[in-house]
One Martini backbone bead per residue (centre of mass of N, CA, C, O) as a GRO file, in nm:
protein
  192
    1MET     BB    1   0.073   0.054   0.030
    2GLU     BB    2   0.197   0.333  -0.104
    3LYS     BB    3  -0.046   0.492  -0.127
    4THR     BB    4  -0.239   0.756  -0.034
    5THR     BB    5  -0.557   0.753   0.117
    6ASN     BB    6  -0.848   0.972   0.072
    7ILE     BB    7  -1.116   1.012   0.314
    8LEU     BB    8  -1.430   1.178   0.309
    9LEU     BB    9  -1.659   1.232   0.580
   10VAL     BB   10  -2.004   1.339   0.540
   11GLY     BB   11  -2.248   1.501   0.767
   12VAL     BB   12  -2.489   1.461   1.019
   13GLY     BB   13  -2.586   1.465   1.311
   14GLY     BB   14  -2.649   1.112   1.384
   15GLN     BB   15  -2.529   0.930   1.120
   16GLY     BB   16  -2.234   0.789   1.184
   17THR     BB   17  -1.955   0.910   1.094
   18ILE     BB   18  -1.755   0.831   1.320
   19LEU     BB   19  -1.795   0.527   1.312
   20ALA     BB   20  -1.712   0.493   1.018
   21SER     BB   21  -1.418   0.591   1.064
   22LYS     BB   22  -1.344   0.370   1.264
   23ILE     BB   23  -1.383   0.134   1.072
   24LEU     BB   24  -1.188   0.229   0.853
   25GLY     BB   25  -0.939   0.237   1.036
   26HIS     BB   26  -0.944  -0.063   1.104
   27VAL     BB   27  -0.904  -0.167   0.820
   28ALA     BB   28  -0.629  -0.030   0.765
   29GLN     BB   29  -0.481  -0.170   0.996
   30ASN     BB   30  -0.534  -0.465   0.894
   31LEU     BB   31  -0.353  -0.387   0.628
   32GLY     BB   32  -0.089  -0.225   0.750
   33ALA     BB   33  -0.153   0.068   0.782
   34GLU     BB   34  -0.127   0.394   0.806
   35VAL     BB   35  -0.324   0.605   1.033
   36LYS     BB   36  -0.534   0.902   0.991
   37VAL     BB   37  -0.753   1.104   1.207
   38SER     BB   38  -1.014   1.357   1.156
   39GLU     BB   39  -1.231   1.576   1.348
   40ILE     BB   40  -1.547   1.757   1.272
   41HIS     BB   41  -1.782   1.876   1.530
   42GLY     BB   42  -2.059   2.096   1.503
   43MET     BB   43  -2.367   2.112   1.624
   44SER     BB   44  -2.486   1.814   1.609
   45GLN     BB   45  -2.756   1.845   1.777
   46ARG     BB   46  -2.851   2.066   1.532
   47GLY     BB   47  -2.755   1.949   1.243
   48GLY     BB   48  -2.467   1.955   1.194
   49SER     BB   49  -2.167   1.913   1.085
   50VAL     BB   50  -1.978   1.612   0.995
   51VAL     BB   51  -1.618   1.562   0.983
   52THR     BB   52  -1.405   1.311   0.832
   53GLN     BB   53  -1.060   1.220   0.818
   54VAL     BB   54  -0.906   0.962   0.613
   55ARG     BB   55  -0.570   0.832   0.625
   56PHE     BB   56  -0.389   0.589   0.413
   57GLY     BB   57  -0.067   0.406   0.433
   58GLU     BB   58   0.261   0.374   0.458
   59LYS     BB   59   0.283   0.706   0.484
   60VAL     BB   60   0.153   0.950   0.719
   61TYR     BB   61   0.183   1.299   0.799
   62SER     BB   62  -0.132   1.382   0.782
   63PRO     BB   63  -0.483   1.426   0.870
   64VAL     BB   64  -0.510   1.628   0.628
   65ILE     BB   65  -0.725   1.729   0.369
   66ALA     BB   66  -0.692   1.874   0.082
   67PRO     BB   67  -0.799   2.042  -0.155
   68GLY     BB   68  -0.825   1.821  -0.428
   69THR     BB   69  -0.743   1.509  -0.267
   70ALA     BB   70  -0.983   1.330  -0.266
   71ASP     BB   71  -1.076   1.013  -0.357
   72VAL     BB   72  -1.320   1.012  -0.143
   73ILE     BB   73  -1.667   1.088  -0.094
   74LEU     BB   74  -1.866   1.029   0.197
   75ALA     BB   75  -2.213   1.095   0.184
   76PHE     BB   76  -2.496   1.126   0.411
   77GLU     BB   77  -2.566   1.397   0.251
   78LYS     BB   78  -2.625   1.597  -0.022
   79LEU     BB   79  -2.539   1.881   0.079
   80GLU     BB   80  -2.266   1.790   0.188
   81ALA     BB   81  -2.152   1.707  -0.080
   82LEU     BB   82  -2.157   1.988  -0.207
   83ARG     BB   83  -1.983   2.138   0.009
   84TRP     BB   84  -1.722   1.918  -0.043
   85LEU     BB   85  -1.640   1.897  -0.347
   86PRO     BB   86  -1.357   2.060  -0.352
   87PHE     BB   87  -1.201   1.797  -0.223
   88LEU     BB   88  -1.210   1.658  -0.484
   89LYS     BB   89  -1.049   1.491  -0.706
   90GLU     BB   90  -0.951   1.424  -1.000
   91GLY     BB   91  -1.124   1.117  -1.043
   92GLY     BB   92  -1.303   1.097  -0.822
   93VAL     BB   93  -1.538   0.979  -0.568
   94MET     BB   94  -1.894   1.003  -0.519
   95ILE     BB   95  -2.071   0.903  -0.225
   96VAL     BB   96  -2.440   0.924  -0.205
   97ASN     BB   97  -2.684   0.993  -0.012
   98ASN     BB   98  -3.031   1.069  -0.088
   99GLN     BB   99  -3.062   1.231   0.155
  100GLU     BB  100  -3.269   1.489   0.323
  101ILE     BB  101  -3.150   1.754   0.541
  102ASP     BB  102  -3.244   2.017   0.706
  103PRO     BB  103  -3.116   2.300   0.774
  104MET     BB  104  -3.162   2.561   0.979
  105PRO     BB  105  -3.234   2.782   0.761
  106VAL     BB  106  -3.468   2.606   0.648
  107ILE     BB  107  -3.632   2.566   0.906
  108MET     BB  108  -3.656   2.895   0.947
  109GLY     BB  109  -3.695   3.025   0.640
  110ALA     BB  110  -3.409   3.159   0.521
  111ALA     BB  111  -3.406   2.906   0.326
  112GLU     BB  112  -3.338   2.686   0.058
  113TYR     BB  113  -3.323   2.393  -0.068
  114PRO     BB  114  -3.136   2.275  -0.294
  115GLN     BB  115  -3.143   2.206  -0.624
  116ASP     BB  116  -2.992   1.978  -0.824
  117ILE     BB  117  -2.750   1.827  -0.689
  118PHE     BB  118  -2.693   1.580  -0.873
  119ARG     BB  119  -2.631   1.737  -1.127
  120THR     BB  120  -2.382   1.880  -1.015
  121LEU     BB  121  -2.220   1.632  -0.929
  122GLU     BB  122  -2.224   1.476  -1.210
  123SER     BB  123  -2.073   1.716  -1.362
  124ALA     BB  124  -1.800   1.688  -1.167
  125ALA     BB  125  -1.845   1.369  -1.094
  126ARG     BB  126  -1.825   1.062  -0.990
  127THR     BB  127  -2.153   0.932  -0.903
  128VAL     BB  128  -2.300   0.762  -0.621
  129LYS     BB  129  -2.630   0.676  -0.579
  130VAL     BB  130  -2.779   0.616  -0.250
  131PRO     BB  131  -3.046   0.436  -0.082
  132ALA     BB  132  -2.961   0.403   0.235
  133LEU     BB  133  -3.212   0.432   0.410
  134ALA     BB  134  -3.385   0.212   0.277
  135MET     BB  135  -3.177  -0.016   0.314
  136ALA     BB  136  -3.159  -0.003   0.623
  137GLU     BB  137  -3.456  -0.052   0.679
  138ALA     BB  138  -3.462  -0.335   0.538
  139CYS     BB  139  -3.246  -0.448   0.760
  140GLY     BB  140  -3.371  -0.303   1.057
  141SER     BB  141  -3.198  -0.009   1.049
  142VAL     BB  142  -3.153   0.332   1.016
  143LYS     BB  143  -2.862   0.335   1.162
  144SER     BB  144  -2.719   0.177   0.895
  145VAL     BB  145  -2.632   0.385   0.681
  146ASN     BB  146  -2.325   0.388   0.725
  147VAL     BB  147  -2.282   0.083   0.643
  148VAL     BB  148  -2.389   0.091   0.361
  149LEU     BB  149  -2.174   0.297   0.263
  150LEU     BB  150  -1.932   0.116   0.329
  151GLY     BB  151  -2.000  -0.099   0.123
  152VAL     BB  152  -1.959   0.082  -0.121
  153LEU     BB  153  -1.669   0.160  -0.056
  154ALA     BB  154  -1.538  -0.118  -0.053
  155LYS     BB  155  -1.585  -0.173  -0.354
  156SER     BB  156  -1.440   0.082  -0.462
  157LEU     BB  157  -1.154  -0.008  -0.325
  158GLY     BB  158  -1.115  -0.331  -0.346
  159LEU     BB  159  -1.187  -0.465  -0.074
  160ASP     BB  160  -1.221  -0.708   0.134
  161GLU     BB  161  -1.502  -0.797   0.312
  162GLU     BB  162  -1.375  -0.941   0.563
  163VAL     BB  163  -1.227  -0.696   0.685
  164TRP     BB  164  -1.491  -0.540   0.741
  165LEU     BB  165  -1.639  -0.743   0.918
  166ASP     BB  166  -1.427  -0.739   1.141
  167ALA     BB  167  -1.456  -0.437   1.209
  168LEU     BB  168  -1.750  -0.445   1.292
  169ILE     BB  169  -1.721  -0.635   1.535
  170HIS     BB  170  -1.521  -0.422   1.686
  171CYS     BB  171  -1.718  -0.140   1.663
  172VAL     BB  172  -1.992  -0.246   1.725
  173PRO     BB  173  -2.246  -0.328   1.888
  174LYS     BB  174  -2.334  -0.645   1.956
  175LYS     BB  175  -2.654  -0.612   1.900
  176THR     BB  176  -2.569  -0.494   1.582
  177ILE     BB  177  -2.411  -0.690   1.399
  178GLU     BB  178  -2.618  -0.825   1.208
  179VAL     BB  179  -2.743  -0.567   1.080
  180ASN     BB  180  -2.466  -0.458   0.980
  181LYS     BB  181  -2.392  -0.687   0.794
  182LYS     BB  182  -2.637  -0.658   0.614
  183ALA     BB  183  -2.582  -0.362   0.532
  184PHE     BB  184  -2.308  -0.402   0.407
  185LEU     BB  185  -2.392  -0.610   0.188
  186GLN     BB  186  -2.587  -0.424   0.046
  187GLY     BB  187  -2.374  -0.215  -0.040
  188TYR     BB  188  -2.180  -0.406  -0.185
  189GLN     BB  189  -2.392  -0.504  -0.398
  190PHE     BB  190  -2.477  -0.226  -0.511
  191ALA     BB  191  -2.184  -0.165  -0.639
  192GLY     BB  192  -2.133  -0.457  -0.801
   0.00000   0.00000   0.00000
């Protein structure tokens, strides 16, 4: 694993962004990579942005992903995907949950939720649109949206699913292991 891989995980408070980054970090460690993780989460109780940067490879010098250098942006909400699009490198992949969560200005009536987000994303980058909320619900828990998206990411990165399933067992609460395994496999199969 000579190349450093940069994954930016973006979402809204309560969507499991931080747990997803913990699972991803565990996977990278299991592969023998050096891993650096950075979290930014402000006002998450009020629906604010939660951003986690995960970098892994043979040698990683900084936990911070510079604009235009993310290999993959894993977006848990489509407006967050749009907000962080400038961080995606040319040729990078945007994996986006098609869920829409109104930010505070929209809730207060001071702004409107932007329209045509997917058209903008698709014109700028290779975009994988994922109905992750519906898939998680079908697996038995809407809280597994993050794991559905990790399944899509796993396939995109070309990493063996067994490494991911091992990380799930180590990172999620024991009572949720089975539903999360199911959610991961749904995402993995969705990605083709």
